[in-house]
XYZ file of C-alpha atoms in Angstrom:
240
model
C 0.000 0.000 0.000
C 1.563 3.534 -0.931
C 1.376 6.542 1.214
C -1.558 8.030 -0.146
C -3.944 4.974 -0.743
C -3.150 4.961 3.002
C -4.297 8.396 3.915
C -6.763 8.217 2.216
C -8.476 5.300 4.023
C -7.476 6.543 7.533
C -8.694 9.934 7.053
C -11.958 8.218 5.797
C -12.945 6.266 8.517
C -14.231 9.155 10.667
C -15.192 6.427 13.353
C -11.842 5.055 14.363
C -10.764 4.546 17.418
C -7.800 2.404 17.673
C -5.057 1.594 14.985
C -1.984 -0.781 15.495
C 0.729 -0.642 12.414
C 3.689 -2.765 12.613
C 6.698 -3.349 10.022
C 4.466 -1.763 7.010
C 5.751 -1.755 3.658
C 5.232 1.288 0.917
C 5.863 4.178 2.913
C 8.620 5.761 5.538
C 6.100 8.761 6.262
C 3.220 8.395 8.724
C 0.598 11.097 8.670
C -2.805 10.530 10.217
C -5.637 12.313 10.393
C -8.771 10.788 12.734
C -10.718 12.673 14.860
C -12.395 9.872 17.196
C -8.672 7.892 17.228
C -8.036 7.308 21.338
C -5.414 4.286 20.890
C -2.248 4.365 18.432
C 1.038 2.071 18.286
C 3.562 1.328 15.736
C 6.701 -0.324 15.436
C 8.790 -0.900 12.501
C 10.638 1.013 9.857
C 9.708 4.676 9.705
C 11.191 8.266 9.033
C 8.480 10.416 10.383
C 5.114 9.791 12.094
C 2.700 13.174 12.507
C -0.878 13.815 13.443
C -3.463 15.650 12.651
C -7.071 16.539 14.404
C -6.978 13.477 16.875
C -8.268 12.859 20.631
C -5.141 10.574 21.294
C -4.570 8.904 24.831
C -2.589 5.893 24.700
C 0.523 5.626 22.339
C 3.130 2.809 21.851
C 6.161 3.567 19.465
C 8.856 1.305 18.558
C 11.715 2.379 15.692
C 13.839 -0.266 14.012
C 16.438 1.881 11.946
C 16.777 0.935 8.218
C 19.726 -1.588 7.067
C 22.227 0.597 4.898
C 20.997 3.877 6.763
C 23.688 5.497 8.676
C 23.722 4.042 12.220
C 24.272 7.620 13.963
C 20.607 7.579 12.704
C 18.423 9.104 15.860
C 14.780 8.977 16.478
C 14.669 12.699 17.618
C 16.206 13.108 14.137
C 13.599 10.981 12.072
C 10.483 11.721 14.272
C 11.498 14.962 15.741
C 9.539 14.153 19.192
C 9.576 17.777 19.965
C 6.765 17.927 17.201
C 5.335 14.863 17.978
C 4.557 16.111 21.730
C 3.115 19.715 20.764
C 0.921 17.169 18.517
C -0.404 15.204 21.365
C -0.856 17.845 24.048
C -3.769 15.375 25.967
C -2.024 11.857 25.546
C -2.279 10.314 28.845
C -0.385 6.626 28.560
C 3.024 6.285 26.592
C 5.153 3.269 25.848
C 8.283 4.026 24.076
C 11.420 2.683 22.645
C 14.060 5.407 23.706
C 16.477 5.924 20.913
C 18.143 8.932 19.790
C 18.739 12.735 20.210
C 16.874 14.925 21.792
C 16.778 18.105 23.748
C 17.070 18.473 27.699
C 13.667 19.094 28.202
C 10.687 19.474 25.611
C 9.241 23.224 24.886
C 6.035 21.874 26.389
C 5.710 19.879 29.329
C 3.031 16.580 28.784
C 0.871 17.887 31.411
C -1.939 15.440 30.683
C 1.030 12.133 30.488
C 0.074 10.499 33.748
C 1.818 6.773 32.576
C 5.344 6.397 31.225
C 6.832 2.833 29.896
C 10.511 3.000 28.450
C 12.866 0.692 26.784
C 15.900 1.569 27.502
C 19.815 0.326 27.005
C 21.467 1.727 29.876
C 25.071 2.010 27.672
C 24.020 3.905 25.324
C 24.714 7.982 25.974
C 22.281 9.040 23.826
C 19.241 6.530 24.922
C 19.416 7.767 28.436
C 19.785 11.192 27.573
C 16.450 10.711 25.828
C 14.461 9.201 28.695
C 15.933 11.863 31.196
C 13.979 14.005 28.621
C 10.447 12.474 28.117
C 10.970 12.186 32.539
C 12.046 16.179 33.079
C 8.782 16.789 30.950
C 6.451 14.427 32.492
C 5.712 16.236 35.824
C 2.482 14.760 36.840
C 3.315 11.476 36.200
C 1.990 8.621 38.225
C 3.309 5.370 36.745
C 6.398 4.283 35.313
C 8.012 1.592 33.972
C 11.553 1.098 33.094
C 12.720 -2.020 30.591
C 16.659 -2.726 30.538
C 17.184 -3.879 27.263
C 20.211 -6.211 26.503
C 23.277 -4.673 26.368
C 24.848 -3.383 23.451
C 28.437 -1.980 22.186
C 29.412 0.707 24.882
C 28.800 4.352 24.260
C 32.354 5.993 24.386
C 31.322 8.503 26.606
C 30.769 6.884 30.132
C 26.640 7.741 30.987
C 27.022 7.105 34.633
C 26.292 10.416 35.722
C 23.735 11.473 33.598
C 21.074 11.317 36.395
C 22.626 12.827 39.443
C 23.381 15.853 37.312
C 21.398 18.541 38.975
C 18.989 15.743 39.696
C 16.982 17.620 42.916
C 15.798 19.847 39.604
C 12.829 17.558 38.484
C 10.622 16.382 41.159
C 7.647 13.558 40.470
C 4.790 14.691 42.964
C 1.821 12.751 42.125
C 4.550 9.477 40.882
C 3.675 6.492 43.287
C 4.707 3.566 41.259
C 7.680 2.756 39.803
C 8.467 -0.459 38.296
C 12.330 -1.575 36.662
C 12.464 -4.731 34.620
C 15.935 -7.001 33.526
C 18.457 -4.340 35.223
C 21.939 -6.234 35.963
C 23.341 -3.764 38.778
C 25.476 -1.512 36.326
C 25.982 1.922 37.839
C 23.399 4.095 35.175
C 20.506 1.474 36.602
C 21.562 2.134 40.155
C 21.856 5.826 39.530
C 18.499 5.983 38.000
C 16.221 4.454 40.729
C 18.408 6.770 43.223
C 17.431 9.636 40.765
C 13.402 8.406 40.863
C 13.535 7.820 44.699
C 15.321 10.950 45.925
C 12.291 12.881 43.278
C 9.401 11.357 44.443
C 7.958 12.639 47.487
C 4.874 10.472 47.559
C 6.268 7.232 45.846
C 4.801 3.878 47.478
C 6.294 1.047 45.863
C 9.906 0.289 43.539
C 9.111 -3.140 41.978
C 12.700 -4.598 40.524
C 13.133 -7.705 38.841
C 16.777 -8.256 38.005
C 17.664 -10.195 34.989
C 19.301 -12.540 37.179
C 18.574 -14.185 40.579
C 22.148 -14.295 42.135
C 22.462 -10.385 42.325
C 19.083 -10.258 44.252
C 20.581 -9.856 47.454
C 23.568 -7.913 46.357
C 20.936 -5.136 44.724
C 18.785 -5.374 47.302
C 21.344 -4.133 49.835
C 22.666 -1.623 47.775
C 19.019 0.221 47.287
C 18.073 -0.187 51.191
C 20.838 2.667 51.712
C 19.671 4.810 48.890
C 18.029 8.219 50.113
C 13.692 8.533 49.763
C 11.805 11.117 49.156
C 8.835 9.606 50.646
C 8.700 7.782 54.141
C 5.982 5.073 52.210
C 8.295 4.361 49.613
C 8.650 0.599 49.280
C 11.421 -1.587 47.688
C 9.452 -4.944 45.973
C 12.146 -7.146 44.300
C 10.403 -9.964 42.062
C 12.559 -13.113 40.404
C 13.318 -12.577 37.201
């Protein structure tokens, strides 16, 4: 299906309410255009994804970069998030894959954005300079989830401090549950959840599932002497 055949038949079905694409064929260039549309993910191959006149809540977005592209390729150079935000200003659920550049903090806070699921890999520079982002911008958010995704090649800039870099600067007042998924004790994880529970004055409960059993207890003892924010803030450690 080309571009516009595809347009054409979202922009004519003035009813829809939910639409899923994943690894399409025929176009790079997502534009869509539905007034009644409350649910959207994709995942796949894309350069640009836009919208126009829609009521969206809920959002997933995955990007696999093209073979042959240049791999310094960024998301927040092919989907320019800043735009995609100020397109969305009442989306209230987000699940995305954090890849790429992009800037310190968007021009407009997501003031509606009350759940936040990343994927991140914890190596990369760039990755976690992108979910510090979407987080400085997210101030009334109230759940988040945190993926670890295998790691990768190492960034050659070290990414350790990222988080505790004027970190008192972004606090999470309504965030009360946190949850971190497949994290193997590097010291960007660690320095994240410090970063989330020294933020959030009401938190109530840090689910972490390691990727591996036998650092349960080593993790476990390392968080107890991590500063909180909030007196009900509780530590939850599942198996992997």
């Amino acid at each position: 299906m080309d571009q516009g055949l595809f347009e054409h038949m979202i922009s004519g079905c003035t009813l829809l309410e939910q639409l899923i694409l994943m690894n399409f064929d025929g176009f790079t260039v997502v534009n869509i255009n539905a007034p009644n549309l409350r649910f959207f993910s994709i995942g796949g191959v894309f350069d640009d994804v836009s919208f126009r006149d829609t009521s969206l809540a809920i959002v997933f977005i995955g990007l696999s970069v093209k073979i042959g592209y240049d791999q310094n390729l960024t998301l927040g150079d092919t989907c320019n998030l800043v735009k995609f935000f100020s397109q969305l200003p009442s989306i209230q659920r987000l699940e995305y894959l954090a890849v790429g550049h992009i800037p310190g903090k968007l021009s407009s806070p997501c003031m509606e954005l009350n759940y936040l699921s990343i994927r991140i890999n914890f190596n990369d520079k760039d990755e976690n300079l992108a979910a510090l982002c979407l987080l400085r911008s997210s101030p009334n958010l109230q759940e988040l989830e945190i993926l670890a995704l295998p790691e990768e090649d190492m960034s050659p800039e070290r990414v350790e401090n990222i988080w505790l870099e004027d970190y008192h600067n972004c606090p999470f007042n309504q965030l009360r549950l946190v949850q971190v998924a497949d994290i193997v004790g590097v010291q960007c994880e660690m320095n994240v959840i410090y970063f989330l529970l020294a933020n959030s004055p009401v938190l109530e409960r840090m689910i972490v599932r390691p990727a591996f059993n036998s650092m349960r207890c080593e993790l476990l003892k390392e968080l107890e002497l991590f500063p909180r924010a909030s007196v009900r803030a509780e530590i939850i450690f599942l198996d992997p």
